[in-house]
XYZ file of C-alpha atoms in Angstrom:
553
model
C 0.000 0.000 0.000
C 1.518 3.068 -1.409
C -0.527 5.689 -0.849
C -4.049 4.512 0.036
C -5.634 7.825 -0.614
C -4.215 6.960 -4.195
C -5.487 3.055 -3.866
C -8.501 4.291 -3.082
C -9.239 7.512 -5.670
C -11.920 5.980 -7.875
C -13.888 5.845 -4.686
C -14.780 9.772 -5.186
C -14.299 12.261 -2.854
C -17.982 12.601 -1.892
C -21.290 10.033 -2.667
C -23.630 8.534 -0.424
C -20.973 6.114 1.154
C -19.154 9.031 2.546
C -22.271 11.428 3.274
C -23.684 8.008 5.717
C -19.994 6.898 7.141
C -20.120 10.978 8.326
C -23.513 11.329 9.812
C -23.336 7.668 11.492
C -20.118 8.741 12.903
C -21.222 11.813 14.241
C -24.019 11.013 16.100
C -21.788 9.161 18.573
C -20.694 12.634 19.674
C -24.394 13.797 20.498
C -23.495 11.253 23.563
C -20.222 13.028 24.728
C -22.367 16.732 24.943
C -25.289 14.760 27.188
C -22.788 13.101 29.083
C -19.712 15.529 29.612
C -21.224 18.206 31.575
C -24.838 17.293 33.056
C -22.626 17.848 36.996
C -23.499 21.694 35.628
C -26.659 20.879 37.104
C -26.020 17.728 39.660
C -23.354 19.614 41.224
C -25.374 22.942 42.119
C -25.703 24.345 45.189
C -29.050 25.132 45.407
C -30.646 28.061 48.039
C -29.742 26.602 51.448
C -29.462 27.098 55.187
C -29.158 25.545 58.523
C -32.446 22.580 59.519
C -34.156 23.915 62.500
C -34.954 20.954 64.209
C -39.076 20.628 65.461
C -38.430 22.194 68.375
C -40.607 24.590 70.569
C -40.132 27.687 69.152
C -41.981 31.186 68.793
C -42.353 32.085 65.332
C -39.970 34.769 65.852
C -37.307 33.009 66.966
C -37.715 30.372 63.971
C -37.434 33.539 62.063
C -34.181 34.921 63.710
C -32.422 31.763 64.665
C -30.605 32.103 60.981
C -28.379 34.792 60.827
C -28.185 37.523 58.242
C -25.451 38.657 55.975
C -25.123 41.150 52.740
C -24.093 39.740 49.472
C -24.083 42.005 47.198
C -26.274 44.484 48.535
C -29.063 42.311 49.409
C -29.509 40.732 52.996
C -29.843 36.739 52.933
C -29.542 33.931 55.179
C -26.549 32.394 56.520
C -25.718 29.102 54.934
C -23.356 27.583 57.286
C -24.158 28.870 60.938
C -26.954 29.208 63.246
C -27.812 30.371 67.009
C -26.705 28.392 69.228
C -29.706 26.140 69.501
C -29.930 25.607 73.438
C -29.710 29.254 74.012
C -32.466 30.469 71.467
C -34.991 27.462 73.176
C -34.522 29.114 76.446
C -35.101 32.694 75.623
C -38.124 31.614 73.580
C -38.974 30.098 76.892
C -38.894 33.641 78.451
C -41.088 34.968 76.140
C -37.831 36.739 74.726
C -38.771 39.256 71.568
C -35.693 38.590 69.088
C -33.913 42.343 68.213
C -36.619 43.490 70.934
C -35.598 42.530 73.885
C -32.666 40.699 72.645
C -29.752 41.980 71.023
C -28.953 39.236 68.062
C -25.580 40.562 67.769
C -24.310 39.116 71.082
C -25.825 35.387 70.480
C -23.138 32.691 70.577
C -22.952 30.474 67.226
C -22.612 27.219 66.157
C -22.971 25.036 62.998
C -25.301 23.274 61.391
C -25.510 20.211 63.856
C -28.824 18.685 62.279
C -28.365 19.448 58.667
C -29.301 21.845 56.206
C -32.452 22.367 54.439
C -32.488 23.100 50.673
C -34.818 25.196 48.373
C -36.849 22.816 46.116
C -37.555 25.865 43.575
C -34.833 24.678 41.002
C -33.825 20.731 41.580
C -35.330 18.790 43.717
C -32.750 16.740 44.387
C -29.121 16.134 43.326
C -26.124 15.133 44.681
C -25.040 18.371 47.065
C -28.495 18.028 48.871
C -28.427 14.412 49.225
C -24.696 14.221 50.943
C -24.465 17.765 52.103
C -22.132 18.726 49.682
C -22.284 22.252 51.365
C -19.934 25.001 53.943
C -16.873 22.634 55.171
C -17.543 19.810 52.307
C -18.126 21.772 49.525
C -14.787 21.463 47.719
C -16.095 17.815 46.995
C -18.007 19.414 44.251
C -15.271 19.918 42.280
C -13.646 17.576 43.522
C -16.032 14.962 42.079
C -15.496 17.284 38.118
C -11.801 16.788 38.457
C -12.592 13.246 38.786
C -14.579 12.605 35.061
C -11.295 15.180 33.697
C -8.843 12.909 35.462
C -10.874 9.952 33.818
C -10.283 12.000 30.284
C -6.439 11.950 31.072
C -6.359 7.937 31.447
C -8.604 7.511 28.806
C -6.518 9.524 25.985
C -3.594 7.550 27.351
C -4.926 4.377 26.814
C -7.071 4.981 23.672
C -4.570 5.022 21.264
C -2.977 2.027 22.377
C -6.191 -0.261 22.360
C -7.463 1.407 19.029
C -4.248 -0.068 17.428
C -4.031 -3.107 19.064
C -7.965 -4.024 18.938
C -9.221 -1.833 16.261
C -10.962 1.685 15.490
C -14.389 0.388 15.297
C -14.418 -1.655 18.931
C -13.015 0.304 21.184
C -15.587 2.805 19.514
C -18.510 0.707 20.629
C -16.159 -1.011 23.917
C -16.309 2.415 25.255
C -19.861 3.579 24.288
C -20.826 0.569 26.129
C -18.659 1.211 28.966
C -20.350 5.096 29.148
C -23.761 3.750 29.347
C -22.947 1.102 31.937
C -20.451 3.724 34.123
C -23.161 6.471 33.800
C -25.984 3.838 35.124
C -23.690 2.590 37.972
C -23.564 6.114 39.068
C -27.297 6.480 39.404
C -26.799 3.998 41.934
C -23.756 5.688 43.633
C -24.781 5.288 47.695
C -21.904 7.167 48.215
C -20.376 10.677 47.317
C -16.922 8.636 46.837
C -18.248 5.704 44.663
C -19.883 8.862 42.695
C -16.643 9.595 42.179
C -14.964 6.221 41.060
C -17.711 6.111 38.189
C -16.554 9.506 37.325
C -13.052 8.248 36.683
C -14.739 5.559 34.641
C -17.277 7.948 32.712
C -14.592 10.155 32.118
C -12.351 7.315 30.481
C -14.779 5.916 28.474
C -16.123 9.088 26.806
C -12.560 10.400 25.526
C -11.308 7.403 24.367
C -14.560 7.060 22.419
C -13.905 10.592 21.051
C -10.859 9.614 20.064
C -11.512 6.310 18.844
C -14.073 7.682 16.421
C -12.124 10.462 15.287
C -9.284 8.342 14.273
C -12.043 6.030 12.741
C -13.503 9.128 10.948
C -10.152 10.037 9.226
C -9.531 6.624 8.454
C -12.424 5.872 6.726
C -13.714 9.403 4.924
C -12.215 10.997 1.652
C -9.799 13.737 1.868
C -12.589 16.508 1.154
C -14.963 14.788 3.794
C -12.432 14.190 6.372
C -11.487 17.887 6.506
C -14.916 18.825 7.354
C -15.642 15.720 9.741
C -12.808 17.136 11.757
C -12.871 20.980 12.077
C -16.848 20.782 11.741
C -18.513 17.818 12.068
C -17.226 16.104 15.751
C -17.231 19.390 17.400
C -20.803 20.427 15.930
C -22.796 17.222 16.843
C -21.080 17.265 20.333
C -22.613 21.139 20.729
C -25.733 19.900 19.499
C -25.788 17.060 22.609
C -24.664 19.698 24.763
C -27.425 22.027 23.821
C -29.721 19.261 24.566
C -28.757 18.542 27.306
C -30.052 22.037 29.839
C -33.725 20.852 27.866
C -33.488 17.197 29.794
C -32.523 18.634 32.917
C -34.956 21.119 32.988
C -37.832 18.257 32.487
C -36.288 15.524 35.218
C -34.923 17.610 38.264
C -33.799 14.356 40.139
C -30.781 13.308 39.600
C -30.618 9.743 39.830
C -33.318 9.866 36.787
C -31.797 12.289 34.705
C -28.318 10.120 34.996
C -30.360 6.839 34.335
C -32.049 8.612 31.200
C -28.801 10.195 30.168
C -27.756 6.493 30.346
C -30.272 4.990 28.017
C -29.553 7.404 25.537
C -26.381 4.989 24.314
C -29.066 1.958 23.462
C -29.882 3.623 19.974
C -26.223 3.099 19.162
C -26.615 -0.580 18.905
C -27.874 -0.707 15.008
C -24.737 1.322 13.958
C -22.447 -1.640 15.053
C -23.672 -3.270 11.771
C -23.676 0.350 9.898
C -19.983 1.363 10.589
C -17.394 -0.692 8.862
C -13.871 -0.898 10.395
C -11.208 1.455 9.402
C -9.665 -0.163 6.055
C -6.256 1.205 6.994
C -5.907 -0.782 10.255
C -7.052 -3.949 8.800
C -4.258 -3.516 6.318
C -1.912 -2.918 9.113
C -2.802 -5.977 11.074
C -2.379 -7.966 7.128
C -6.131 -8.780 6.724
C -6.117 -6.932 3.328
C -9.159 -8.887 1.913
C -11.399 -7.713 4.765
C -10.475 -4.236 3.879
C -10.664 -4.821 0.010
C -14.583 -6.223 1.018
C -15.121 -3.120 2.864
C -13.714 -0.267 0.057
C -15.868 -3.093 -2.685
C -18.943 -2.180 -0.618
C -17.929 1.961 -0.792
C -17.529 1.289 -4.376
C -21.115 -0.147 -4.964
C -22.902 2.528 -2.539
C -20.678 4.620 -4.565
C -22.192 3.638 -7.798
C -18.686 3.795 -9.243
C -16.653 0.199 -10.437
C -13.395 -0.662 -8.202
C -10.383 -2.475 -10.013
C -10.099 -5.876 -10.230
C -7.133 -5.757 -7.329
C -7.457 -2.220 -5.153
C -3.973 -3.403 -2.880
C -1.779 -5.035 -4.619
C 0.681 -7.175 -2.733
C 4.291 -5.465 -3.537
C 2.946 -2.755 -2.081
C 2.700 -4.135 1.369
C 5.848 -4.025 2.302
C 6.057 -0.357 2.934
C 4.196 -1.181 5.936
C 6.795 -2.062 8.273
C 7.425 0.214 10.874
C 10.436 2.833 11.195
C 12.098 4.444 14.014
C 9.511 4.916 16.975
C 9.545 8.516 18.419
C 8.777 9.489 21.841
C 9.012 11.856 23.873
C 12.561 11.944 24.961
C 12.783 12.962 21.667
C 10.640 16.034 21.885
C 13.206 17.153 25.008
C 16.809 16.539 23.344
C 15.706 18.903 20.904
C 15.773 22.750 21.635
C 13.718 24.050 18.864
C 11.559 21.187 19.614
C 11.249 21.125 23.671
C 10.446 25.187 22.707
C 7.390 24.656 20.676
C 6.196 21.843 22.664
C 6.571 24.257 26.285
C 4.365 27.133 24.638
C 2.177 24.666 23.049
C 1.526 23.489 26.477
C 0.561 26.155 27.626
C -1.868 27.165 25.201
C -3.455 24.278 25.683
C -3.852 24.258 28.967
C -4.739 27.574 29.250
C -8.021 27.171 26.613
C -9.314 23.988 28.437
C -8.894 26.208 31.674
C -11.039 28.931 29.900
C -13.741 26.574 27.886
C -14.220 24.475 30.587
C -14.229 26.722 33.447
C -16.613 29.003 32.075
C -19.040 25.447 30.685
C -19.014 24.815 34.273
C -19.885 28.331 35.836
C -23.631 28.422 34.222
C -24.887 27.149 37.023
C -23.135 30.025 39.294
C -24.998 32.890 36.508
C -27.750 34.739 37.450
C -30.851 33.936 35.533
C -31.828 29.984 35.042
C -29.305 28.039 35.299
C -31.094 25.860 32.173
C -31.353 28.607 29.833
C -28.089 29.383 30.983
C -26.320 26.127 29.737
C -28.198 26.809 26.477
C -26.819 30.218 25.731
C -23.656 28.708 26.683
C -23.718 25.552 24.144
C -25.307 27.739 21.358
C -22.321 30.229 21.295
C -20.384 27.263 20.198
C -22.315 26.593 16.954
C -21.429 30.244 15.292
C -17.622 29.238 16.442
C -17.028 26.337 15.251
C -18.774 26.991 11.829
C -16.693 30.566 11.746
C -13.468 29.072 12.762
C -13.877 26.186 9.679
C -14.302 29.511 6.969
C -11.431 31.409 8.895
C -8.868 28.554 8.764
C -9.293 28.299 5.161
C -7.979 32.102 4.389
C -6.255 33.291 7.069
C -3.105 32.544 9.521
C -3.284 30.371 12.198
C -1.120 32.049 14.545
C -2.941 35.711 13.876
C -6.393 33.887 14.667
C -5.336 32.042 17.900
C -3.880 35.521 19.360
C -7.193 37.021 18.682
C -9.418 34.866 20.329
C -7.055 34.552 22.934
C -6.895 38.015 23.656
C -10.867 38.232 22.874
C -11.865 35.426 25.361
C -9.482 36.791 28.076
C -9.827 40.179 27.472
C -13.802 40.201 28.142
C -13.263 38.018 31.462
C -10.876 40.781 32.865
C -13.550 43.245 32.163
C -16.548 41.289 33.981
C -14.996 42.164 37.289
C -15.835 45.746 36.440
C -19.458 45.405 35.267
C -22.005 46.760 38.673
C -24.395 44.208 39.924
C -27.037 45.862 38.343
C -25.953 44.612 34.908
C -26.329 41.316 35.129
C -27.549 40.919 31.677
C -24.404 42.537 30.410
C -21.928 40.634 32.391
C -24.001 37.334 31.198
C -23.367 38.810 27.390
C -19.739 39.225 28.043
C -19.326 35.958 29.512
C -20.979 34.230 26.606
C -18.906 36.406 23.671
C -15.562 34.916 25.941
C -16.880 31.299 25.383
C -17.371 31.863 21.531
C -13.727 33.426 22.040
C -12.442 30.074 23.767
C -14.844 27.936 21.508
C -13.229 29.421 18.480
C -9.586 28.915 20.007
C -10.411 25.144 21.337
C -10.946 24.431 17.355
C -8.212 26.351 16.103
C -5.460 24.881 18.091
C -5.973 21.274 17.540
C -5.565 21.885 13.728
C -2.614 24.434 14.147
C -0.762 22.093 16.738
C -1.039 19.365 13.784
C 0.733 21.115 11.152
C 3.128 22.429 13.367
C 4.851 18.732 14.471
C 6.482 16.720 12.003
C 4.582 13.425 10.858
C 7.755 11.336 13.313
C 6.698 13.520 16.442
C 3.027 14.652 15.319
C 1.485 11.862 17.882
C 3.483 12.112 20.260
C 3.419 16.017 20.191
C -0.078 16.347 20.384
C -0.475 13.425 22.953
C 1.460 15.669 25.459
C -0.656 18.293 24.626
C -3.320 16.489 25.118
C -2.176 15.848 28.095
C -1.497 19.224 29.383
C -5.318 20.065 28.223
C -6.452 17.371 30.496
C -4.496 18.967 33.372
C -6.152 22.002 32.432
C -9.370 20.800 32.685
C -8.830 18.787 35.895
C -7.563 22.580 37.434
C -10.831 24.279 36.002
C -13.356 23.258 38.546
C -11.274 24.107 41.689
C -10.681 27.791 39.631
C -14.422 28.133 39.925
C -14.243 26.883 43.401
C -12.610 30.304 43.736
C -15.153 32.000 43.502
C -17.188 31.139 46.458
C -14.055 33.422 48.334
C -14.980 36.289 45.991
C -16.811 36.306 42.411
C -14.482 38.265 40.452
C -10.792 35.301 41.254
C -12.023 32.861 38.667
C -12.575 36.034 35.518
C -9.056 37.544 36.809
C -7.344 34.121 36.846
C -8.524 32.921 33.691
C -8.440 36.049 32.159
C -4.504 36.528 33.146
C -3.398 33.441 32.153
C -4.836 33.416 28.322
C -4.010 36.899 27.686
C -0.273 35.356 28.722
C -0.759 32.570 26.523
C -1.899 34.801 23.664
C 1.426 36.643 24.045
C 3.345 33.505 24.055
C 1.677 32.110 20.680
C 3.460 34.777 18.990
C 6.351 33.004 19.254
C 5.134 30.296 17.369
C 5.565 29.579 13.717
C 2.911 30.237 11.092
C 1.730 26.631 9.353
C -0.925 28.094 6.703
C -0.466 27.449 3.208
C 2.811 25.314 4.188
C 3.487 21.542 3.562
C 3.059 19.341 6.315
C 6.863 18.592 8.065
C 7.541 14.923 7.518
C 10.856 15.186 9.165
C 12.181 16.592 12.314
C 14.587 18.659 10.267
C 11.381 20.100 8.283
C 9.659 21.592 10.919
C 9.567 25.109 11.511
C 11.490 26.994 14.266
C 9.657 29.055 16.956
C 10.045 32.834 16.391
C 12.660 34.811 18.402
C 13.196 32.099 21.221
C 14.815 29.617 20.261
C 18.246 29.279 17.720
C 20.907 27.157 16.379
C 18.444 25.103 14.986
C 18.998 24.474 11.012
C 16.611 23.171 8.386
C 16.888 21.244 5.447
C 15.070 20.417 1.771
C 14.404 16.654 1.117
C 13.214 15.036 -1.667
C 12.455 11.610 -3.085
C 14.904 9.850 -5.716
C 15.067 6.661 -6.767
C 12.668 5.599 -4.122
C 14.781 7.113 -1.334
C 12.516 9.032 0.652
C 13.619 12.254 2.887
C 16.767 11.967 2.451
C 19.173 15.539 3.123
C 20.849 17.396 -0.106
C 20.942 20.838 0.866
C 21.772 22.290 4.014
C 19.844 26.206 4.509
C 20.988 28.832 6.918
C 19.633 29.648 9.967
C 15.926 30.471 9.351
């Protein structure tokens, strides 16, 4: 096998093979929006305050036995400390008049020894009121979102190895199956920490399904199609599950339901097992070349076009067998290299900071927290469909820098917005999330073409990586903001306008050939030097091999 691209030309580069290969394969991703952020809603906090136990007590004292605060302006209860119990029974006793005959100020406190009770008004139930996720527990709410991101970072280490080992197509369904089961398990969670353990396992099973499909997706589609499956198509359906998602919330306010339904959402996956063929390319790879002739005969007759008598012809084989292995002691004994890879991982990790920490601070907004989630997922749809048209025509590095500076910009000016402008704070915060939408698609495409094909797994595997880290750190930088609303804009804020600065550095990759070699890719800007390039080309079927060495660049 050559070139299969080339093998495989008279299969078109569009026709109804291609058109049902790329819907089939994108539904799978209308799981991944239901699933990845539903704790927006099973996490929140709703209204609270200490239980006053049946007690005998004047309705006055019911009344006063919560303290009051100002938040904002507006006076509201106290959700972690009460009068001291004992004391308020006895001076209801008296016939004691609270801020009458008794000065509230002076009352000794204490905590909430018998529980909290919870406004109904928004969820009836989730998993803060039923363990009292709430005051000295509550940084087990993000506690138990780091867990499904910590579950994303073992899943895209393992994904790539079982997807070549087992193949694209079953660790596509493997892991669907494993979501539904993991996701139903939780329903049952007794505990806040086994809630947690099926996080790890949700989490797992959803990215290397992601990843498993888009591999499959490449593998299988045309070059025209597989451009669009994977700057539009993956990242669209997954919006369109995520925009769903605030709509089935809103309907089942219990938690254990909504999970269970979430859950049985994965059954009407079960037909596409027979729909979906398996990647041709890996089949070739593991030597079962007539499977994947069978599969590119049936593309060919949905096609409507004739395939050759032999589509891989044996001699061809042979360039199959693997060369050097790369890893990522490689990325670190080169300067140029470690460079590129340092900035890139901070970009990274500064954009899942931003997208996910502002996915998961809808439920902190003012307004409904439902309609909230939906402004939030619809924002994504202009992005990604604006990024796709952008990427054609203009430079990668220019676009990043702006959205960067767009998404961080705005969440540095929230902190400045008055109460009384909710609405416009909401507005900004929505415009940043197109901002980090827009730069989430941007850089997975730019971080491509800037590795060589030797280092361009392994290079965006450690970014990968560093995202992950990113998005395990993004719940406890909303966490912040229970100490003071403004810490989770200013952090996030700071940190991408840094990383906007810092992509600068970075070479430009559009209307460039991809770097095959280690010695084609690109030096960073200004930072790092001594690094040379050099021209390859192919003769006599040597491949890559040096003829011209080019001054420093």
């Amino acid at each position: 096998m050559g070139d299969y691209d080339e093998d495989t030309a008279f299969l078109g580069q569009t026709g109804p093979y291609f058109w049902t290969t790329f819907f089939l394969l994108n539904t799978v991703y209308l799981s991944t929006g239901f699933n990845g952020l539903y704790m927006v809603f099973i996490g929140s906090a709703p209204t609270h305050h200490c239980l006053i136990p049946d007690v005998n007590l004047t309705r006055e004292w019911k009344n006063a036995i919560i303290p009051v605060t100002i938040v904002d302006g507006v006076e509201v209860q106290t959700q972690c400390s009460r009068y001291k119990l004992d004391v308020v029974r006895n001076l209801s006793a008296q016939g004691f008049i609270p801020g009458r005959d008794v000065n509230l100020t002076n009352l000794e406190l204490e905590k909430c020894l018998d529980g909290w009770s919870y406004s109904k008004e928004i969820y009836q139930s989730n998993i803060v009121t039923e363990w009292d996720l709430v005051c000295d527990d509550q940084w087990k709410v993000p506690f138990a979102s780091s867990t499904l991101f910590v579950g994303y970072l073992f899943g895209s280490l393992i994904s790539g190895q079982l997807s070549d080992r087992f193949g694209r197509k079953k660790v596509v369904f493997i892991s669907l199956a494993a979501q539904c089961v993991s996701v139903l398990l939780q329903s049952f969670s007794h505990s806040w920490k086994m809630f947690c353990v099926m996080f790890l396992f949700v989490g797992a099973s959803q990215i290397s399904m992601y990843i498993s499909a888009f591999v499959l997706g490449t593998e299988l589609l045309s070059k025209t199609m597989r451009v669009l499956f994977t700057t539009l198509g993956a990242f669209l359906f997954y919006c369109i599950g995520y925009m769903t998602l605030p709509w089935i919330a809103y309907g089942i306010r219990e938690w254990r339901t909504l999970l269970a339904v979430l859950s049985s959402t994965s059954v009407v996956y079960i037909p596409l097992w027979w729909l979906i063929p398996e990647s041709p390319r890996w089949l070739i790879t593991q030597g079962r070349v007539e499977e994947a002739e069978a599969i590119v005969r049936d593309a060919a007759r949905k096609n409507k076009v004739e395939a050759p008598p032999v589509i891989f012809k044996e001699s061809e084989l042979h360039s199959l067998t693997p060369s050097r292995k790369y890893s990522m002691l490689d990325v670190l004994k080169n300067k140029n290299i470690r460079c590129i890879t340092l900035m890139c991982l901070l970009l990274w990790m500064a954009i899942n900071i931003g997208y996910f920490g502002l996915s998961l601070n809808t439920s902190n907004l003012s307004g409904d927290p439902f309609m909230n989630c939906f402004l939030s997922a619809t924002t994504e749809v202009p992005a990604y469909v604006v990024s796709t048209w952008l990427l054609k025509k203009y430079p990668r590095r220019a676009l990043l820098s702006i959205f960067l500076s767009l998404g961080g910009g705005l969440l540095l000016l929230i902190q400045f917005i008055p109460d009384t402008l909710q609405y416009v704070a909401l507005a900004l915060e929505m415009t940043g999330k197109f901002g980090f939408t827009m730069c989430f698609s941007i850089v997975y495409i730019y971080t491509a073409e800037i590795y060589p094909t030797v280092l361009r797994n392994v290079g965006i595997g450690m970014c990968s990586s560093a995202a992950r880290i990113g998005s395990i750190t993004a719940p406890y930088v909303i966490y912040l903001g229970t100490y003071n609303k403004v810490l989770p804009y200013i952090l996030m804020g700071s940190l991408t306008i840094a990383s906007s600065v810092v992509n600068f550095f970075l070479p430009e990759t559009l209307n460039r050939d991809l770097p095959e070699t280690v010695e084609q890719m690109q030096e960073c800007q200004g930072l790092c030097h001594g690094f040379r390039k050099t021209k390859y080309v192919e003769d006599e079927g040597r491949r890559n091999q040096p003829i011209q060495r080019e001054a420093k660049v």
